[in-house]
Amino acid sequence: MSWDVALISAGAGLLAGAIGSLVAPWVHWAIEKRRSQFLYRQELVRTWRAEIESFSWDHGDFGDSTTYAAMRPHMREEVIKKFEAQRTLHVPPDGGRGQKLHKQWASDEVARIEKEWGLV
C-alpha cells in the first residue's frame, strides 16, 4: 500500500512539474507581450503629441500627414469626419480654447486614446 501512495505522489509531482514547465513560458510570454504593447502605445502617444505640437497648422494639411494616418484607426468616427469634411469652414472662437480647432481635435483624440489604452 505504501508503494501505491509513493507512486501516486511521484506521478502527481511529475505531472505538476510537466504542467508547470509548459505553463510558465506561456505566462511569461503573455506578460512580455502586454509589457511590449504598453511601451509601444506609450511611444505612439509621445510621438503623436510631439508631431501635433510641431505641426504647421496654419500651412499644412494634417489629414495628409503620417501622424494622422497612424492615429486614424483609433479615432472616433465623428472626429474623422471633421478632419475629412470637404470645403468646410471652421470659425474659431474669439478666445479661450480652440483657436486652432484641428490641433485641439487631434490633441483631444490623443488624450482619449491614451485613457482608453489605460496609459494614464
Short mmCIF file of N, CA and C in Angstrom, two decimals:
data_model
loop_
_atom_site.label_atom_id
_atom_site.label_comp_id
_atom_site.label_asym_id
_atom_site.label_seq_id
_atom_site.Cartn_x
_atom_site.Cartn_y
_atom_site.Cartn_z
N MET A 1 0.81 -1.19 0.00
CA MET A 1 0.00 0.00 0.00
C MET A 1 0.86 1.26 0.00
N SER A 2 1.97 1.27 0.68
CA SER A 2 2.82 2.44 0.74
C SER A 2 3.49 2.72 -0.61
N TRP A 3 3.74 1.63 -1.36
CA TRP A 3 4.29 1.83 -2.71
C TRP A 3 3.28 2.53 -3.60
N ASP A 4 2.00 2.21 -3.43
CA ASP A 4 0.96 2.85 -4.24
C ASP A 4 0.90 4.36 -3.96
N VAL A 5 0.98 4.71 -2.68
CA VAL A 5 0.94 6.12 -2.30
C VAL A 5 2.18 6.84 -2.82
N ALA A 6 3.32 6.21 -2.71
CA ALA A 6 4.56 6.81 -3.18
C ALA A 6 4.54 6.99 -4.70
N LEU A 7 4.01 5.96 -5.38
CA LEU A 7 3.92 6.03 -6.84
C LEU A 7 2.95 7.11 -7.28
N ILE A 8 1.81 7.23 -6.60
CA ILE A 8 0.83 8.27 -6.92
C ILE A 8 1.42 9.65 -6.64
N SER A 9 2.11 9.79 -5.51
CA SER A 9 2.74 11.07 -5.16
C SER A 9 3.80 11.46 -6.19
N ALA A 10 4.61 10.49 -6.59
CA ALA A 10 5.66 10.76 -7.58
C ALA A 10 5.03 11.13 -8.92
N GLY A 11 3.98 10.42 -9.31
CA GLY A 11 3.29 10.71 -10.58
C GLY A 11 2.65 12.08 -10.55
N ALA A 12 2.03 12.43 -9.41
CA ALA A 12 1.40 13.75 -9.29
C ALA A 12 2.47 14.84 -9.36
N GLY A 13 3.60 14.62 -8.70
CA GLY A 13 4.69 15.59 -8.74
C GLY A 13 5.24 15.77 -10.14
N LEU A 14 5.40 14.65 -10.84
CA LEU A 14 5.91 14.70 -12.21
C LEU A 14 4.93 15.43 -13.11
N LEU A 15 3.65 15.12 -12.96
CA LEU A 15 2.61 15.77 -13.77
C LEU A 15 2.57 17.27 -13.48
N ALA A 16 2.62 17.65 -12.20
CA ALA A 16 2.59 19.07 -11.83
C ALA A 16 3.82 19.79 -12.39
N GLY A 17 4.96 19.16 -12.33
CA GLY A 17 6.19 19.75 -12.86
C GLY A 17 6.11 19.93 -14.37
N ALA A 18 5.56 18.92 -15.04
CA ALA A 18 5.43 18.99 -16.50
C ALA A 18 4.47 20.11 -16.90
N ILE A 19 3.35 20.19 -16.20
CA ILE A 19 2.37 21.25 -16.50
C ILE A 19 2.99 22.61 -16.21
N GLY A 20 3.68 22.73 -15.08
CA GLY A 20 4.32 23.99 -14.73
C GLY A 20 5.35 24.42 -15.75
N SER A 21 6.12 23.46 -16.25
CA SER A 21 7.15 23.81 -17.24
C SER A 21 6.54 24.21 -18.58
N LEU A 22 5.32 23.77 -18.85
CA LEU A 22 4.64 24.17 -20.07
C LEU A 22 3.91 25.51 -19.90
N VAL A 23 3.34 25.72 -18.73
CA VAL A 23 2.54 26.93 -18.49
C VAL A 23 3.42 28.14 -18.21
N ALA A 24 4.50 27.98 -17.49
CA ALA A 24 5.36 29.11 -17.10
C ALA A 24 5.86 29.92 -18.31
N PRO A 25 6.37 29.29 -19.36
CA PRO A 25 6.81 30.09 -20.52
C PRO A 25 5.65 30.84 -21.18
N TRP A 26 4.50 30.22 -21.22
CA TRP A 26 3.33 30.88 -21.82
C TRP A 26 2.93 32.10 -21.00
N VAL A 27 2.92 31.98 -19.69
CA VAL A 27 2.60 33.11 -18.81
C VAL A 27 3.64 34.21 -18.99
N HIS A 28 4.90 33.84 -19.03
CA HIS A 28 5.98 34.82 -19.23
C HIS A 28 5.81 35.53 -20.57
N TRP A 29 5.49 34.78 -21.62
CA TRP A 29 5.28 35.35 -22.94
C TRP A 29 4.12 36.33 -22.91
N ALA A 30 3.01 35.97 -22.24
CA ALA A 30 1.84 36.85 -22.17
C ALA A 30 2.18 38.15 -21.43
N ILE A 31 2.95 38.05 -20.38
CA ILE A 31 3.35 39.24 -19.62
C ILE A 31 4.25 40.13 -20.48
N GLU A 32 5.21 39.53 -21.15
CA GLU A 32 6.11 40.30 -22.01
C GLU A 32 5.36 40.94 -23.18
N LYS A 33 4.40 40.23 -23.72
CA LYS A 33 3.60 40.78 -24.82
C LYS A 33 2.83 42.00 -24.34
N ARG A 34 2.22 41.90 -23.19
CA ARG A 34 1.45 43.02 -22.62
C ARG A 34 2.38 44.20 -22.33
N ARG A 35 3.56 43.94 -21.78
CA ARG A 35 4.52 45.00 -21.47
C ARG A 35 5.00 45.67 -22.77
N SER A 36 5.28 44.87 -23.78
CA SER A 36 5.73 45.41 -25.06
C SER A 36 4.64 46.28 -25.69
N GLN A 37 3.41 45.83 -25.64
CA GLN A 37 2.30 46.60 -26.19
C GLN A 37 2.13 47.92 -25.43
N PHE A 38 2.25 47.88 -24.12
CA PHE A 38 2.15 49.08 -23.29
C PHE A 38 3.22 50.09 -23.68
N LEU A 39 4.47 49.62 -23.80
CA LEU A 39 5.58 50.51 -24.16
C LEU A 39 5.41 51.07 -25.57
N TYR A 40 4.95 50.23 -26.50
CA TYR A 40 4.71 50.67 -27.87
C TYR A 40 3.65 51.76 -27.90
N ARG A 41 2.57 51.55 -27.17
CA ARG A 41 1.50 52.54 -27.14
C ARG A 41 1.95 53.84 -26.48
N GLN A 42 2.75 53.73 -25.42
CA GLN A 42 3.29 54.93 -24.78
C GLN A 42 4.12 55.75 -25.78
N GLU A 43 4.95 55.06 -26.55
CA GLU A 43 5.79 55.73 -27.53
C GLU A 43 4.94 56.35 -28.64
N LEU A 44 3.88 55.67 -29.07
CA LEU A 44 2.98 56.23 -30.08
C LEU A 44 2.38 57.54 -29.58
N VAL A 45 1.85 57.53 -28.37
CA VAL A 45 1.23 58.72 -27.80
C VAL A 45 2.25 59.85 -27.70
N ARG A 46 3.45 59.54 -27.24
CA ARG A 46 4.51 60.54 -27.12
C ARG A 46 4.84 61.14 -28.50
N THR A 47 4.94 60.30 -29.50
CA THR A 47 5.24 60.75 -30.86
C THR A 47 4.10 61.60 -31.41
N TRP A 48 2.88 61.12 -31.24
CA TRP A 48 1.72 61.88 -31.73
C TRP A 48 1.68 63.27 -31.11
N ARG A 49 1.89 63.34 -29.80
CA ARG A 49 1.85 64.65 -29.13
C ARG A 49 2.93 65.59 -29.68
N ALA A 50 4.12 65.06 -29.87
CA ALA A 50 5.21 65.88 -30.39
C ALA A 50 4.89 66.37 -31.81
N GLU A 51 4.36 65.48 -32.63
CA GLU A 51 4.01 65.84 -34.01
C GLU A 51 2.89 66.87 -34.05
N ILE A 52 1.90 66.70 -33.22
CA ILE A 52 0.78 67.65 -33.17
C ILE A 52 1.28 69.02 -32.73
N GLU A 53 2.16 69.03 -31.75
CA GLU A 53 2.69 70.31 -31.24
C GLU A 53 3.54 71.02 -32.28
N SER A 54 4.32 70.28 -33.05
CA SER A 54 5.24 70.91 -34.00
C SER A 54 4.63 71.10 -35.40
N PHE A 55 3.44 70.58 -35.64
CA PHE A 55 2.82 70.66 -36.96
C PHE A 55 2.48 72.11 -37.31
N SER A 56 2.65 72.48 -38.56
CA SER A 56 2.31 73.82 -39.03
C SER A 56 0.81 73.88 -39.35
N TRP A 57 0.02 74.19 -38.36
CA TRP A 57 -1.44 74.17 -38.51
C TRP A 57 -1.95 75.26 -39.43
N ASP A 58 -1.19 76.32 -39.61
CA ASP A 58 -1.62 77.40 -40.49
C ASP A 58 -1.35 77.10 -41.96
N HIS A 59 -0.36 76.23 -42.22
CA HIS A 59 0.03 75.99 -43.61
C HIS A 59 -0.09 74.54 -44.06
N GLY A 60 -0.17 73.61 -43.14
CA GLY A 60 -0.17 72.20 -43.51
C GLY A 60 -1.57 71.58 -43.46
N ASP A 61 -1.68 70.43 -44.06
CA ASP A 61 -2.93 69.66 -44.03
C ASP A 61 -2.67 68.42 -43.18
N PHE A 62 -3.13 68.45 -41.95
CA PHE A 62 -2.89 67.35 -41.02
C PHE A 62 -3.45 66.04 -41.55
N GLY A 63 -4.53 66.10 -42.28
CA GLY A 63 -5.14 64.91 -42.86
C GLY A 63 -4.24 64.17 -43.84
N ASP A 64 -3.23 64.86 -44.36
CA ASP A 64 -2.27 64.23 -45.27
C ASP A 64 -1.01 63.74 -44.57
N SER A 65 -0.95 63.92 -43.26
CA SER A 65 0.26 63.57 -42.53
C SER A 65 0.29 62.10 -42.13
N THR A 66 1.50 61.60 -41.92
CA THR A 66 1.64 60.21 -41.46
C THR A 66 1.15 60.06 -40.03
N THR A 67 1.22 61.14 -39.26
CA THR A 67 0.70 61.10 -37.89
C THR A 67 -0.80 60.86 -37.90
N TYR A 68 -1.50 61.59 -38.75
CA TYR A 68 -2.95 61.39 -38.87
C TYR A 68 -3.25 59.97 -39.35
N ALA A 69 -2.49 59.49 -40.30
CA ALA A 69 -2.70 58.13 -40.82
C ALA A 69 -2.52 57.09 -39.71
N ALA A 70 -1.57 57.31 -38.80
CA ALA A 70 -1.35 56.38 -37.70
C ALA A 70 -2.44 56.50 -36.64
N MET A 71 -2.94 57.70 -36.43
CA MET A 71 -3.98 57.93 -35.42
C MET A 71 -5.36 57.49 -35.90
N ARG A 72 -5.62 57.61 -37.17
CA ARG A 72 -6.96 57.44 -37.74
C ARG A 72 -7.66 56.14 -37.31
N PRO A 73 -7.00 54.98 -37.32
CA PRO A 73 -7.71 53.75 -36.93
C PRO A 73 -8.20 53.77 -35.47
N HIS A 74 -7.67 54.67 -34.67
CA HIS A 74 -8.03 54.72 -33.25
C HIS A 74 -8.97 55.88 -32.93
N MET A 75 -9.22 56.72 -33.93
CA MET A 75 -10.04 57.91 -33.72
C MET A 75 -11.53 57.61 -33.83
N ARG A 76 -12.31 58.44 -33.16
CA ARG A 76 -13.77 58.31 -33.26
C ARG A 76 -14.21 58.78 -34.65
N GLU A 77 -15.24 58.16 -35.16
CA GLU A 77 -15.75 58.46 -36.50
C GLU A 77 -16.14 59.93 -36.65
N GLU A 78 -16.71 60.50 -35.62
CA GLU A 78 -17.15 61.90 -35.70
C GLU A 78 -15.96 62.86 -35.86
N VAL A 79 -14.84 62.54 -35.26
CA VAL A 79 -13.65 63.38 -35.38
C VAL A 79 -13.02 63.19 -36.76
N ILE A 80 -13.02 61.97 -37.25
CA ILE A 80 -12.51 61.71 -38.60
C ILE A 80 -13.31 62.53 -39.61
N LYS A 81 -14.62 62.57 -39.45
CA LYS A 81 -15.47 63.35 -40.37
C LYS A 81 -15.13 64.83 -40.31
N LYS A 82 -14.80 65.34 -39.13
CA LYS A 82 -14.41 66.75 -39.02
C LYS A 82 -13.13 67.03 -39.81
N PHE A 83 -12.17 66.13 -39.71
CA PHE A 83 -10.90 66.31 -40.41
C PHE A 83 -11.06 66.14 -41.92
N GLU A 84 -11.93 65.25 -42.33
CA GLU A 84 -12.02 64.91 -43.74
C GLU A 84 -13.19 65.56 -44.46
N ALA A 85 -13.91 66.44 -43.80
CA ALA A 85 -15.04 67.12 -44.43
C ALA A 85 -14.55 67.99 -45.58
N GLN A 86 -15.24 67.93 -46.68
CA GLN A 86 -14.88 68.72 -47.86
C GLN A 86 -15.42 70.14 -47.75
N ARG A 87 -14.58 71.09 -48.05
CA ARG A 87 -14.96 72.51 -48.14
C ARG A 87 -15.77 72.98 -46.93
N THR A 88 -15.24 72.72 -45.77
CA THR A 88 -15.89 73.14 -44.54
C THR A 88 -15.09 74.28 -43.93
N LEU A 89 -15.79 75.34 -43.57
CA LEU A 89 -15.15 76.48 -42.94
C LEU A 89 -15.41 76.40 -41.44
N HIS A 90 -14.34 76.41 -40.66
CA HIS A 90 -14.45 76.38 -39.21
C HIS A 90 -14.04 77.75 -38.69
N VAL A 91 -14.94 78.40 -38.00
CA VAL A 91 -14.64 79.71 -37.43
C VAL A 91 -14.25 79.51 -35.98
N PRO A 92 -13.00 79.84 -35.64
CA PRO A 92 -12.55 79.64 -34.26
C PRO A 92 -13.20 80.66 -33.33
N PRO A 93 -13.30 80.33 -32.06
CA PRO A 93 -13.86 81.27 -31.10
C PRO A 93 -12.94 82.47 -30.91
N ASP A 94 -13.46 83.52 -30.30
CA ASP A 94 -12.68 84.75 -30.11
C ASP A 94 -11.67 84.65 -28.98
N GLY A 95 -11.62 83.58 -28.30
CA GLY A 95 -10.66 83.45 -27.22
C GLY A 95 -10.79 82.09 -26.57
N GLY A 96 -9.94 81.86 -25.60
CA GLY A 96 -10.00 80.60 -24.88
C GLY A 96 -9.50 79.43 -25.69
N ARG A 97 -10.00 78.30 -25.38
CA ARG A 97 -9.58 77.05 -26.01
C ARG A 97 -10.15 76.94 -27.41
N GLY A 98 -9.33 76.52 -28.34
CA GLY A 98 -9.84 76.24 -29.66
C GLY A 98 -9.47 77.23 -30.74
N GLN A 99 -8.44 78.02 -30.54
CA GLN A 99 -8.01 78.93 -31.59
C GLN A 99 -7.58 78.17 -32.84
N LYS A 100 -7.01 77.02 -32.63
CA LYS A 100 -6.64 76.14 -33.74
C LYS A 100 -7.46 74.85 -33.56
N LEU A 101 -8.64 74.84 -34.15
CA LEU A 101 -9.59 73.75 -33.91
C LEU A 101 -9.03 72.38 -34.27
N HIS A 102 -8.37 72.28 -35.41
CA HIS A 102 -7.84 70.98 -35.83
C HIS A 102 -6.80 70.46 -34.83
N LYS A 103 -5.94 71.36 -34.35
CA LYS A 103 -4.95 70.98 -33.36
C LYS A 103 -5.64 70.50 -32.08
N GLN A 104 -6.69 71.21 -31.69
CA GLN A 104 -7.43 70.84 -30.48
C GLN A 104 -8.10 69.49 -30.64
N TRP A 105 -8.70 69.24 -31.81
CA TRP A 105 -9.35 67.94 -32.05
C TRP A 105 -8.34 66.82 -31.99
N ALA A 106 -7.19 67.02 -32.61
CA ALA A 106 -6.14 65.99 -32.60
C ALA A 106 -5.64 65.74 -31.19
N SER A 107 -5.38 66.81 -30.45
CA SER A 107 -4.90 66.67 -29.06
C SER A 107 -5.92 65.97 -28.19
N ASP A 108 -7.18 66.32 -28.36
CA ASP A 108 -8.25 65.68 -27.57
C ASP A 108 -8.34 64.18 -27.89
N GLU A 109 -8.16 63.84 -29.15
CA GLU A 109 -8.22 62.42 -29.52
C GLU A 109 -7.04 61.65 -28.94
N VAL A 110 -5.86 62.25 -28.93
CA VAL A 110 -4.71 61.58 -28.32
C VAL A 110 -4.98 61.33 -26.84
N ALA A 111 -5.52 62.33 -26.15
CA ALA A 111 -5.83 62.17 -24.72
C ALA A 111 -6.86 61.08 -24.50
N ARG A 112 -7.88 61.02 -25.37
CA ARG A 112 -8.91 60.00 -25.23
C ARG A 112 -8.34 58.61 -25.49
N ILE A 113 -7.53 58.47 -26.54
CA ILE A 113 -6.91 57.19 -26.88
C ILE A 113 -6.00 56.73 -25.75
N GLU A 114 -5.22 57.66 -25.22
CA GLU A 114 -4.32 57.34 -24.11
C GLU A 114 -5.10 56.80 -22.91
N LYS A 115 -6.21 57.42 -22.61
CA LYS A 115 -7.06 56.95 -21.50
C LYS A 115 -7.68 55.59 -21.82
N GLU A 116 -8.16 55.44 -23.05
CA GLU A 116 -8.78 54.18 -23.48
C GLU A 116 -7.79 53.02 -23.39
N TRP A 117 -6.53 53.28 -23.70
CA TRP A 117 -5.49 52.25 -23.66
C TRP A 117 -4.98 52.00 -22.25
N GLY A 118 -5.45 52.78 -21.28
CA GLY A 118 -5.02 52.58 -19.90
C GLY A 118 -3.61 53.06 -19.61
N LEU A 119 -3.16 54.07 -20.34
CA LEU A 119 -1.81 54.59 -20.16
C LEU A 119 -1.76 55.67 -19.09
N VAL A 120 -2.92 56.15 -18.70
CA VAL A 120 -2.99 57.16 -17.63
C VAL A 120 -3.87 56.66 -16.52
#
